[in-house]
PDB file of C-alpha atoms in Angstrom:
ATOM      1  CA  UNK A   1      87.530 -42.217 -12.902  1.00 75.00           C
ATOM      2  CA  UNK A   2      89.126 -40.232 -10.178  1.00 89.00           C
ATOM      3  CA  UNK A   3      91.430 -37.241 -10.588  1.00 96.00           C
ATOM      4  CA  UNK A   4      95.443 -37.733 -10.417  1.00 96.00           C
ATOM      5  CA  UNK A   5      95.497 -35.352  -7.884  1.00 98.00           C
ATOM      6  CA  UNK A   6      92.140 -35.725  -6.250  1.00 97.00           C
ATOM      7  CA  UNK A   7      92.027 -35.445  -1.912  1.00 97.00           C
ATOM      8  CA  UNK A   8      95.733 -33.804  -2.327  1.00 98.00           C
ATOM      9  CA  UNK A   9      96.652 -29.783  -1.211  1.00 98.00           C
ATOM     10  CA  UNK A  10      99.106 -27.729  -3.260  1.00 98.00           C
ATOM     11  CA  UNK A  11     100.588 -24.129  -2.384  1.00 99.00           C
ATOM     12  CA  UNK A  12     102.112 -22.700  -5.661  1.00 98.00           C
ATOM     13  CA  UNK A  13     104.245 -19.278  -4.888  1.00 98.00           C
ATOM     14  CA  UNK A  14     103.979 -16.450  -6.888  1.00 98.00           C
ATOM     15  CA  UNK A  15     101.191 -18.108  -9.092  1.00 98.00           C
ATOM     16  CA  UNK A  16      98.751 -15.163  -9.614  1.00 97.00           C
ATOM     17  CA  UNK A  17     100.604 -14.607 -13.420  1.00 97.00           C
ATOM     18  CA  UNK A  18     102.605 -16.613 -15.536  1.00 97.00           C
ATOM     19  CA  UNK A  19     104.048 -19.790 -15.090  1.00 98.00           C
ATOM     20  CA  UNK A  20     103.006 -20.327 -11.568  1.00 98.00           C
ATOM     21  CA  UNK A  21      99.607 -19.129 -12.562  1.00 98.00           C
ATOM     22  CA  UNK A  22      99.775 -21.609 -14.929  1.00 98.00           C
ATOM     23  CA  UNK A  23     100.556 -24.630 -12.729  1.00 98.00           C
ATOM     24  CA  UNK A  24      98.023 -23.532 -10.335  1.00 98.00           C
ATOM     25  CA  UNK A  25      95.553 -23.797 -12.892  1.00 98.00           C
ATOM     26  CA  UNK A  26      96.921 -27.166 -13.869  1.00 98.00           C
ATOM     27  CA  UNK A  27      97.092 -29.187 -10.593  1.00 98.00           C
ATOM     28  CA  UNK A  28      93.516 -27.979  -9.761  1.00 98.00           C
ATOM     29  CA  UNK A  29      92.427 -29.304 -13.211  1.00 98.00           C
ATOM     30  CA  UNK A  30      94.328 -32.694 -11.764  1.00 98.00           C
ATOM     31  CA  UNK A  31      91.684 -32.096  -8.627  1.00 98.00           C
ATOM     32  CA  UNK A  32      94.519 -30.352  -5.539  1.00 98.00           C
ATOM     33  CA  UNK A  33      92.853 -27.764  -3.704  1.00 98.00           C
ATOM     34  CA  UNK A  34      95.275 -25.124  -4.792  1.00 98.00           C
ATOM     35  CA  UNK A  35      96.626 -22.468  -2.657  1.00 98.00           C
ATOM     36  CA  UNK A  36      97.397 -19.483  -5.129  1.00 98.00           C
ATOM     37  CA  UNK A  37     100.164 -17.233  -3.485  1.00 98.00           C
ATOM     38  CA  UNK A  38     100.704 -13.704  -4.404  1.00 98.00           C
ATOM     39  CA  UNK A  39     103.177 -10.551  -3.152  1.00 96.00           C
ATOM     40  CA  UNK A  40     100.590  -7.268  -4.231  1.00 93.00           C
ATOM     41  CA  UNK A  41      98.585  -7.675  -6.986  1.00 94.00           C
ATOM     42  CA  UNK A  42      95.299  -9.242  -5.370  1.00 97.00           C
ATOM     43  CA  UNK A  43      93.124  -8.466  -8.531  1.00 98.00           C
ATOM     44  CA  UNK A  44      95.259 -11.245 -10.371  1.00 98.00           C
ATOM     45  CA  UNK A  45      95.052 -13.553  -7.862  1.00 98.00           C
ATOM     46  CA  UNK A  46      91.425 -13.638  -7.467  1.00 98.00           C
ATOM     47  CA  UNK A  47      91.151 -13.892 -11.292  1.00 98.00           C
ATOM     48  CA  UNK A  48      92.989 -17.210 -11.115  1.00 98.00           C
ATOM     49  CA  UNK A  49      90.874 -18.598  -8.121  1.00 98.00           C
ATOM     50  CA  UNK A  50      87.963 -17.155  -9.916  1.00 98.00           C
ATOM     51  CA  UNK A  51      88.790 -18.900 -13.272  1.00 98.00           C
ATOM     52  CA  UNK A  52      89.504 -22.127 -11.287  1.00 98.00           C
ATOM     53  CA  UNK A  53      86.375 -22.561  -9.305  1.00 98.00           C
ATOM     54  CA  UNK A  54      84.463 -21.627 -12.831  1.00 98.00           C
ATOM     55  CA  UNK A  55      85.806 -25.020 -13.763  1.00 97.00           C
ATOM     56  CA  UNK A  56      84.769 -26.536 -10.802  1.00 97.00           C
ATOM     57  CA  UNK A  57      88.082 -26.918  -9.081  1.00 98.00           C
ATOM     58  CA  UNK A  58      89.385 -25.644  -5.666  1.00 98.00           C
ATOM     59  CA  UNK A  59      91.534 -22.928  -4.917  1.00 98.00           C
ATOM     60  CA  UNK A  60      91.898 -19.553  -2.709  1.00 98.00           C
ATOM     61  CA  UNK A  61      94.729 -17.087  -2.601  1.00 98.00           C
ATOM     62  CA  UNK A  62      96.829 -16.084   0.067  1.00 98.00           C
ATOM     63  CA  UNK A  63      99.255 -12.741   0.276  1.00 98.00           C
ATOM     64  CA  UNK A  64     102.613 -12.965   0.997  1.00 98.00           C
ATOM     65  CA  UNK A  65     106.331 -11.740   0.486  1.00 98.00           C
ATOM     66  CA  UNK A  66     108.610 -14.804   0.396  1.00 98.00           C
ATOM     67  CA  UNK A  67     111.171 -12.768   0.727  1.00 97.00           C
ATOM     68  CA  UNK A  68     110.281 -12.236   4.287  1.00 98.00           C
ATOM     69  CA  UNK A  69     110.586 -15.351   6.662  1.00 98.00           C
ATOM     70  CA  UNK A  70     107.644 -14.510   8.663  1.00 98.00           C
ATOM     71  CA  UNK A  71     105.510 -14.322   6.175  1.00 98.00           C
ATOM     72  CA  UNK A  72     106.513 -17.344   4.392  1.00 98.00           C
ATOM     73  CA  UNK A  73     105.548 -18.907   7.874  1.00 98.00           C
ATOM     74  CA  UNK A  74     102.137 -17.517   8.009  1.00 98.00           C
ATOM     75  CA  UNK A  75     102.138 -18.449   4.358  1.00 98.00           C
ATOM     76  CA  UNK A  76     102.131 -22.053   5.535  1.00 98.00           C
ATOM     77  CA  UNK A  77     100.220 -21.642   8.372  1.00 98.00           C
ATOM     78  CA  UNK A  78      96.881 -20.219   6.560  1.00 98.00           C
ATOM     79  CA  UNK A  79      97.628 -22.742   3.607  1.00 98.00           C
ATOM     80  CA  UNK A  80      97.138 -25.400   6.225  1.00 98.00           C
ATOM     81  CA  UNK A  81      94.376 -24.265   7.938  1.00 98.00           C
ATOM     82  CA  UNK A  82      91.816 -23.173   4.618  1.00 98.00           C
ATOM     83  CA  UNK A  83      93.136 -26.595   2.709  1.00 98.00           C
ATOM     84  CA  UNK A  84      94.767 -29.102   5.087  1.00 97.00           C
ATOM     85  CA  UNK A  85      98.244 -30.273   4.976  1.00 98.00           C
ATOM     86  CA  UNK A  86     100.227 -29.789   2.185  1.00 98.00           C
ATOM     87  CA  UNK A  87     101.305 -32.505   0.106  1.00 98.00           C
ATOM     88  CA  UNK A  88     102.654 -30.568  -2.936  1.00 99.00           C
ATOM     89  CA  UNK A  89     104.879 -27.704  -2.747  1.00 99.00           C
ATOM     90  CA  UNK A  90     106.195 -25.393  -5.383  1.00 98.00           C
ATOM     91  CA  UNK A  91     108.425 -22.370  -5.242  1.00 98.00           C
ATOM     92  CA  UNK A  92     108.009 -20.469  -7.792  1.00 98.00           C
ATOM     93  CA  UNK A  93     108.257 -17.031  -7.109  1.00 97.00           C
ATOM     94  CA  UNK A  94     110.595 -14.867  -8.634  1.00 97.00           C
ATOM     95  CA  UNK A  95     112.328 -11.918 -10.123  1.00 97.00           C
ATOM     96  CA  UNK A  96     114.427 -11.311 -13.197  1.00 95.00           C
ATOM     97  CA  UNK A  97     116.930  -7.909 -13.715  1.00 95.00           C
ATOM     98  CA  UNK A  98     118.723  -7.570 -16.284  1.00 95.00           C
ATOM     99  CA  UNK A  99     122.041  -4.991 -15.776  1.00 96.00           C
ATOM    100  CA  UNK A 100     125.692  -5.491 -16.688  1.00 97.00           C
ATOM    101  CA  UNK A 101     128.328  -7.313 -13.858  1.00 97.00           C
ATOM    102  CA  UNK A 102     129.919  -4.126 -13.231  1.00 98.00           C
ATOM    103  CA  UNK A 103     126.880  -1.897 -12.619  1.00 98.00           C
ATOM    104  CA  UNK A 104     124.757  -4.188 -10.683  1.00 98.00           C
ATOM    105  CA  UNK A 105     124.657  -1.974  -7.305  1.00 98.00           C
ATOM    106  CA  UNK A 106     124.217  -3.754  -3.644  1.00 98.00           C
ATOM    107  CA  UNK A 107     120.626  -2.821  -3.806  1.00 98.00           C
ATOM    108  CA  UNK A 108     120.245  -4.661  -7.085  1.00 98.00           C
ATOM    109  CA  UNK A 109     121.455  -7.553  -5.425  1.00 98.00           C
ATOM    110  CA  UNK A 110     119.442  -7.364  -2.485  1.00 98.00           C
ATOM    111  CA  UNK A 111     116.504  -7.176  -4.720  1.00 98.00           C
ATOM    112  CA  UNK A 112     117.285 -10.359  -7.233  1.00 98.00           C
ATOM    113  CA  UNK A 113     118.428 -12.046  -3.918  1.00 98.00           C
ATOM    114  CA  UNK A 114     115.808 -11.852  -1.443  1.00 98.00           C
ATOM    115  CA  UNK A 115     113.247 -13.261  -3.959  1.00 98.00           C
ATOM    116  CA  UNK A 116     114.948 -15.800  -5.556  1.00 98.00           C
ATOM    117  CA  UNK A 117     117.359 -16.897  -3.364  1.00 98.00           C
ATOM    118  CA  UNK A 118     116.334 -16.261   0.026  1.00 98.00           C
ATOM    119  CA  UNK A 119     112.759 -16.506  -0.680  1.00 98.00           C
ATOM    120  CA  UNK A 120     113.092 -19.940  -2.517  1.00 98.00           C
ATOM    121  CA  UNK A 121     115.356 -20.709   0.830  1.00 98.00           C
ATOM    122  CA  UNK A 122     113.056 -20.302   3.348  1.00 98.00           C
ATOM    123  CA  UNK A 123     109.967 -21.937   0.867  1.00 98.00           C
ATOM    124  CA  UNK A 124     111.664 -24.989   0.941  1.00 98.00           C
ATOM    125  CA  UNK A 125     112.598 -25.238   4.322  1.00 98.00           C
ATOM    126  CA  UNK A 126     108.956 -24.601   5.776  1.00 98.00           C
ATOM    127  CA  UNK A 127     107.846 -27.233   2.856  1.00 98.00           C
ATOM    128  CA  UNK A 128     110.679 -30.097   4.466  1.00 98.00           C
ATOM    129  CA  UNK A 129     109.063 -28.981   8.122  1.00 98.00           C
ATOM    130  CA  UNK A 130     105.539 -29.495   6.968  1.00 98.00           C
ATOM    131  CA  UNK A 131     104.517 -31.180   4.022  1.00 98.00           C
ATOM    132  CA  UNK A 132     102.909 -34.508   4.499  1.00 98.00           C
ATOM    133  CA  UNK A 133     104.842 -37.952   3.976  1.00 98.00           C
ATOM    134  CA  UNK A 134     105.169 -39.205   0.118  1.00 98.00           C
ATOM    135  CA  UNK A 135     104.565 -35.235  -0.600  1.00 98.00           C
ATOM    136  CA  UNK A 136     106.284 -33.498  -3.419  1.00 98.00           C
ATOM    137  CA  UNK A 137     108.550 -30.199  -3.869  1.00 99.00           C
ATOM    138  CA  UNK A 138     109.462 -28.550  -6.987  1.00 99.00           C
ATOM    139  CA  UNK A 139     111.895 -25.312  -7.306  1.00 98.00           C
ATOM    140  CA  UNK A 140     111.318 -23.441 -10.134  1.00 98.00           C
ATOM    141  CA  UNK A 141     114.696 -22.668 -11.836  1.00 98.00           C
ATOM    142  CA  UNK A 142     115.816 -21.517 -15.577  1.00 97.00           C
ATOM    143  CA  UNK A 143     117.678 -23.578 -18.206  1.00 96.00           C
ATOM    144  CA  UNK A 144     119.181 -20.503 -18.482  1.00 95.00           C
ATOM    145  CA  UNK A 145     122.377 -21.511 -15.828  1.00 97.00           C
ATOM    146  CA  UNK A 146     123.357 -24.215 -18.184  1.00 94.00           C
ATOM    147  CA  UNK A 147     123.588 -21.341 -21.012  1.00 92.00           C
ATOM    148  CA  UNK A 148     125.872 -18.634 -20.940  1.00 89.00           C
ATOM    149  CA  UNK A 149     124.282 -14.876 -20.791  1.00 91.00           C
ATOM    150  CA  UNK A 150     125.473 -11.025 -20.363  1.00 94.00           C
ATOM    151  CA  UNK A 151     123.778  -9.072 -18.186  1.00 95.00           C
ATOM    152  CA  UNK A 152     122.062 -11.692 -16.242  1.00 95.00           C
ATOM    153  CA  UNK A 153     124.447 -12.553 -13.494  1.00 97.00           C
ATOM    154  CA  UNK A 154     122.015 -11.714 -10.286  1.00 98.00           C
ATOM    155  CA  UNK A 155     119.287 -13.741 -11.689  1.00 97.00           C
ATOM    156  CA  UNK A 156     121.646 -16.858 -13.123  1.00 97.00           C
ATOM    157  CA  UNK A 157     123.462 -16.750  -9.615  1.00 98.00           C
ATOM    158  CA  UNK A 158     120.297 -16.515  -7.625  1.00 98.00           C
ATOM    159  CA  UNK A 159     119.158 -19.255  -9.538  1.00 98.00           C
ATOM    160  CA  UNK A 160     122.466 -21.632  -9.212  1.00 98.00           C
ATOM    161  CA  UNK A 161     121.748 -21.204  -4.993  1.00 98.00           C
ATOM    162  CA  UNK A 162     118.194 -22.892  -5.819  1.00 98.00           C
ATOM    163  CA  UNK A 163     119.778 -25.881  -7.700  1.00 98.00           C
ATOM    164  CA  UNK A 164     121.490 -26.884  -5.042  1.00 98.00           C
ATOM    165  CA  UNK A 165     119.218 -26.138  -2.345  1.00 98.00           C
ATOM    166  CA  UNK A 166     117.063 -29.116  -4.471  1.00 98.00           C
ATOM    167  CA  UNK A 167     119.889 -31.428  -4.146  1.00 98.00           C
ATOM    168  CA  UNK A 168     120.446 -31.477  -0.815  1.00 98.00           C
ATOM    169  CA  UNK A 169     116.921 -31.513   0.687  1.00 98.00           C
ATOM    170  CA  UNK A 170     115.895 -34.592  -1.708  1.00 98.00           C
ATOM    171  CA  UNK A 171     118.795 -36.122   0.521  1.00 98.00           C
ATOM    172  CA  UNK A 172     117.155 -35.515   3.073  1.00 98.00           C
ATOM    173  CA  UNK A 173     113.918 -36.115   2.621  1.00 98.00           C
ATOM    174  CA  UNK A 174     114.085 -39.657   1.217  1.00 98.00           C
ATOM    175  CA  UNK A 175     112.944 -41.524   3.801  1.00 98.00           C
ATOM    176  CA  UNK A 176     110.121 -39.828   3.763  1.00 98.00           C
ATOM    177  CA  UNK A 177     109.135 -41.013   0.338  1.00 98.00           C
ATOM    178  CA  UNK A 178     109.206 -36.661  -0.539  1.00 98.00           C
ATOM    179  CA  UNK A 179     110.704 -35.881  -3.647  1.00 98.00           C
ATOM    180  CA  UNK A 180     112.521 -32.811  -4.248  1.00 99.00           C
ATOM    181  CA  UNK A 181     112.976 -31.261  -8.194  1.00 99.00           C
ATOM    182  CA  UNK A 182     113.705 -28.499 -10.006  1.00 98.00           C
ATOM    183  CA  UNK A 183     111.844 -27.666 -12.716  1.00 98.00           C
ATOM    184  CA  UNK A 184     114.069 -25.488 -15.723  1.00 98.00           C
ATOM    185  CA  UNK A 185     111.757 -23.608 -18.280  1.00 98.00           C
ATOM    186  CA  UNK A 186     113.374 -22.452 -21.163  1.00 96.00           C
ATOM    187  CA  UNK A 187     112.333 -19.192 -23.421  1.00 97.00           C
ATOM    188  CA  UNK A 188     109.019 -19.165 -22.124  1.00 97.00           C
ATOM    189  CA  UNK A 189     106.031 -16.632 -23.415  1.00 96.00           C
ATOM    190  CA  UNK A 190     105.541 -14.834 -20.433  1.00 95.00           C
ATOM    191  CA  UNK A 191     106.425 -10.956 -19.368  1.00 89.00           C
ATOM    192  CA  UNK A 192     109.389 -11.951 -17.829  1.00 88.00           C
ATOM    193  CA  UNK A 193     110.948 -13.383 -20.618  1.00 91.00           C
ATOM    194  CA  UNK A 194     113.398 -10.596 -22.175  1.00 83.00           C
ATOM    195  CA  UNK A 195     112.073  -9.080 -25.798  1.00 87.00           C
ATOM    196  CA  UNK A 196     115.691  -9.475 -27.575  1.00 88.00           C
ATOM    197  CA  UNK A 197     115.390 -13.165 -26.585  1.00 89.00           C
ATOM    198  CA  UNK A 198     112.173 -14.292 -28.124  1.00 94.00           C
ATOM    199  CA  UNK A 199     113.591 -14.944 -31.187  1.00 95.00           C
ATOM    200  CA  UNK A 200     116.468 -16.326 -30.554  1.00 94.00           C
ATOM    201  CA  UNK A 201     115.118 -18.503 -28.051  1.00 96.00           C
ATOM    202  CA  UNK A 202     112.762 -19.782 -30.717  1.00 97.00           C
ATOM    203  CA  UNK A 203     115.938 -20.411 -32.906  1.00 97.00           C
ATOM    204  CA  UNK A 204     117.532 -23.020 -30.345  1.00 96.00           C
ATOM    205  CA  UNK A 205     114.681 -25.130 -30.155  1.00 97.00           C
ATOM    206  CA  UNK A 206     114.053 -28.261 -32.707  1.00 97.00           C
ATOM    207  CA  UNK A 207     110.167 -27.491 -32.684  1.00 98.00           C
ATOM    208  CA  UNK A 208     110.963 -23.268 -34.080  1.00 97.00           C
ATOM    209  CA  UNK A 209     109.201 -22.140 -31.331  1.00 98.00           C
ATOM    210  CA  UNK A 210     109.877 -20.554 -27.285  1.00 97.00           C
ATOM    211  CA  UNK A 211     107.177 -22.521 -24.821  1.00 98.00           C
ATOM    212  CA  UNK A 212     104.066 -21.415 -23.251  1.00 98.00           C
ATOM    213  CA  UNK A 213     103.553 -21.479 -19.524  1.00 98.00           C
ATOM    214  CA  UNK A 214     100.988 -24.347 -20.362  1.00 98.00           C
ATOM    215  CA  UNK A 215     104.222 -26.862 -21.617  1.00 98.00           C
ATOM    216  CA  UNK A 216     105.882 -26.075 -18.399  1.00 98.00           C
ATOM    217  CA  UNK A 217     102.765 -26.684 -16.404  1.00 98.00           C
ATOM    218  CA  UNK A 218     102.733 -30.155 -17.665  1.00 98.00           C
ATOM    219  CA  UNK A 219     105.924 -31.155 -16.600  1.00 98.00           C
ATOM    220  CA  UNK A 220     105.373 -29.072 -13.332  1.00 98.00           C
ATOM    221  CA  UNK A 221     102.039 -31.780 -12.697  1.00 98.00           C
ATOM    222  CA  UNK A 222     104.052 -34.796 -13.636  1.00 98.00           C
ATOM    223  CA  UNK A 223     106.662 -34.024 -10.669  1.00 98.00           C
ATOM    224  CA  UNK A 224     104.060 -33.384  -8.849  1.00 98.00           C
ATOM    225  CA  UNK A 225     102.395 -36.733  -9.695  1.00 98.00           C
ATOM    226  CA  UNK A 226     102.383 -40.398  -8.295  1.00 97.00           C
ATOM    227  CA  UNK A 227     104.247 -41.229 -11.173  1.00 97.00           C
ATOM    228  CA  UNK A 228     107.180 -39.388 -10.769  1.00 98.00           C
ATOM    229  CA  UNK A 229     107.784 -40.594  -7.220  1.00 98.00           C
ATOM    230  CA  UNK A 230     111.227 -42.678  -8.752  1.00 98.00           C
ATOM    231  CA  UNK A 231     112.363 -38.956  -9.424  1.00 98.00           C
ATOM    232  CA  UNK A 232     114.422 -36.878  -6.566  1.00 98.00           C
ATOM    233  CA  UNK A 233     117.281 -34.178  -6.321  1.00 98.00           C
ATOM    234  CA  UNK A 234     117.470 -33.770 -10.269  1.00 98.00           C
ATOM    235  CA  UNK A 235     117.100 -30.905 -12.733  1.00 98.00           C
ATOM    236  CA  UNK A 236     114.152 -31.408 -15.420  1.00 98.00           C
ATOM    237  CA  UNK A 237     114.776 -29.122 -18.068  1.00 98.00           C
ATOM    238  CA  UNK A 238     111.474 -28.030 -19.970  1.00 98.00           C
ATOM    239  CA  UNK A 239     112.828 -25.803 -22.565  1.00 97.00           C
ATOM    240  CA  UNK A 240     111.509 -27.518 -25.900  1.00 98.00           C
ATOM    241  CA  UNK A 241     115.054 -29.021 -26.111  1.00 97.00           C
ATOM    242  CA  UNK A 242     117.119 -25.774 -25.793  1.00 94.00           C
ATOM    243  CA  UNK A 243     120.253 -27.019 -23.461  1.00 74.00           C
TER     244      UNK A 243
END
């Protein structure tokens, strides 16, 4: 029985931790030859290829800074020559700061910005030029800009940008048979998620509990999937029903 994924090429962004770590490791279980991108820390990355191709899947990492245009282009370039086309894309890289309204300085902005906003930006805009017909893009948001939050404004704004990037490509890209998601984690146990909100996280959700990278990998593979090719330009929420 072959693999859902088997013969297809993935490039997950900022997947040498967490999350995107997380959904590299589950579309290679699916059988995608998995590029595993990265910013600096290169002894991550080559534990998740490492782990990968000890289960017999594919996968090779490639540095870059999405928040610089050139380098998300020779991003896609080296993607496509060590794995082929592209057929699934997802932007995941990404920054969280936490820092009241009134003191967030230009350089904080910058910062949250160029990562999230611009980075995810210029992801998805080299994945509409190149990914292959009947491919599929997912943009990693947070269910946290349907919730409000102090002291998260950069992050929840950079984020909102993202959400609507999603709904205008999948316009776009319809006739290509490409669909184009975001994917929302909720309180998720990774070391981005804030230590004051573990708890209460955990409070807001029926099951008692905040999610593992694993549950959002899951629904990260099923947008990724033949069978979510009926889904474009929405917002799946995977936050253990915290909305």
């Amino acid at each position: 029985m072959s693999l859902p994924l088997e013969g297809k090429s993935a490039l997950v962004t900022g997947s040498s931790r967490g999350i995107g770590r997380a959904i590299a490791e589950r579309l290679a279980a699916d059988g995608a030859a998995v590029v595993i991108n990265y910013a600096r820390n290169k002894q991550l990355a080559d534990e998740a290829v490492k782990g990968i191709l000890e289960e017999g899947g594919k996968a090779i990492a490639i540095p870059a800074d999405v928040a610089r245009p050139a380098e998300v282009r020779r991003l896609f370039d080296e993607a496509e020559k060590k794995v082929g086309g592209l057929d699934i894309v997802v932007g995941n890289a990404g920054v969280v700061l936490e820092k009241s309204f009134a003191e967030s300085s230009e350089a904080d902005y910058d910062y949250v910005f160029n990562i999230n906003t611009r980075g995810m930006f210029f992801t998805l805009q080299e994945a509409a030029r190149r990914i292959r017909d009947g491919g599929r893009i997912v943009a990693v948001s947070t269910g946290g800009t349907k919730m409000p939050f102090a002291k998260v404004s950069l992050y929840l704004g950079s984020k909102g940008a993202v959400e609507q990037f999603v709904r205008s490509l999948s316009r776009e890209l319809g006739s290509r048979n490409i669909t184009v998601n975001v994917l929302s984690p909720g309180f998720t146990d990774t070391d981005m998620l804030l230590e004051q909100y573990r708890a209460y996280g955990a409070s807001l959700s029926p099951f008692n509990r905040i999610g593992t990278a694993d549950d959002v990998a899951e629904v990260a593979a099923f947008l990724a999937s033949d069978a979510a090719r009926w889904i474009t330009g929405q917002n799946v929420q995977a936050g253990g029903g915290v909305v």
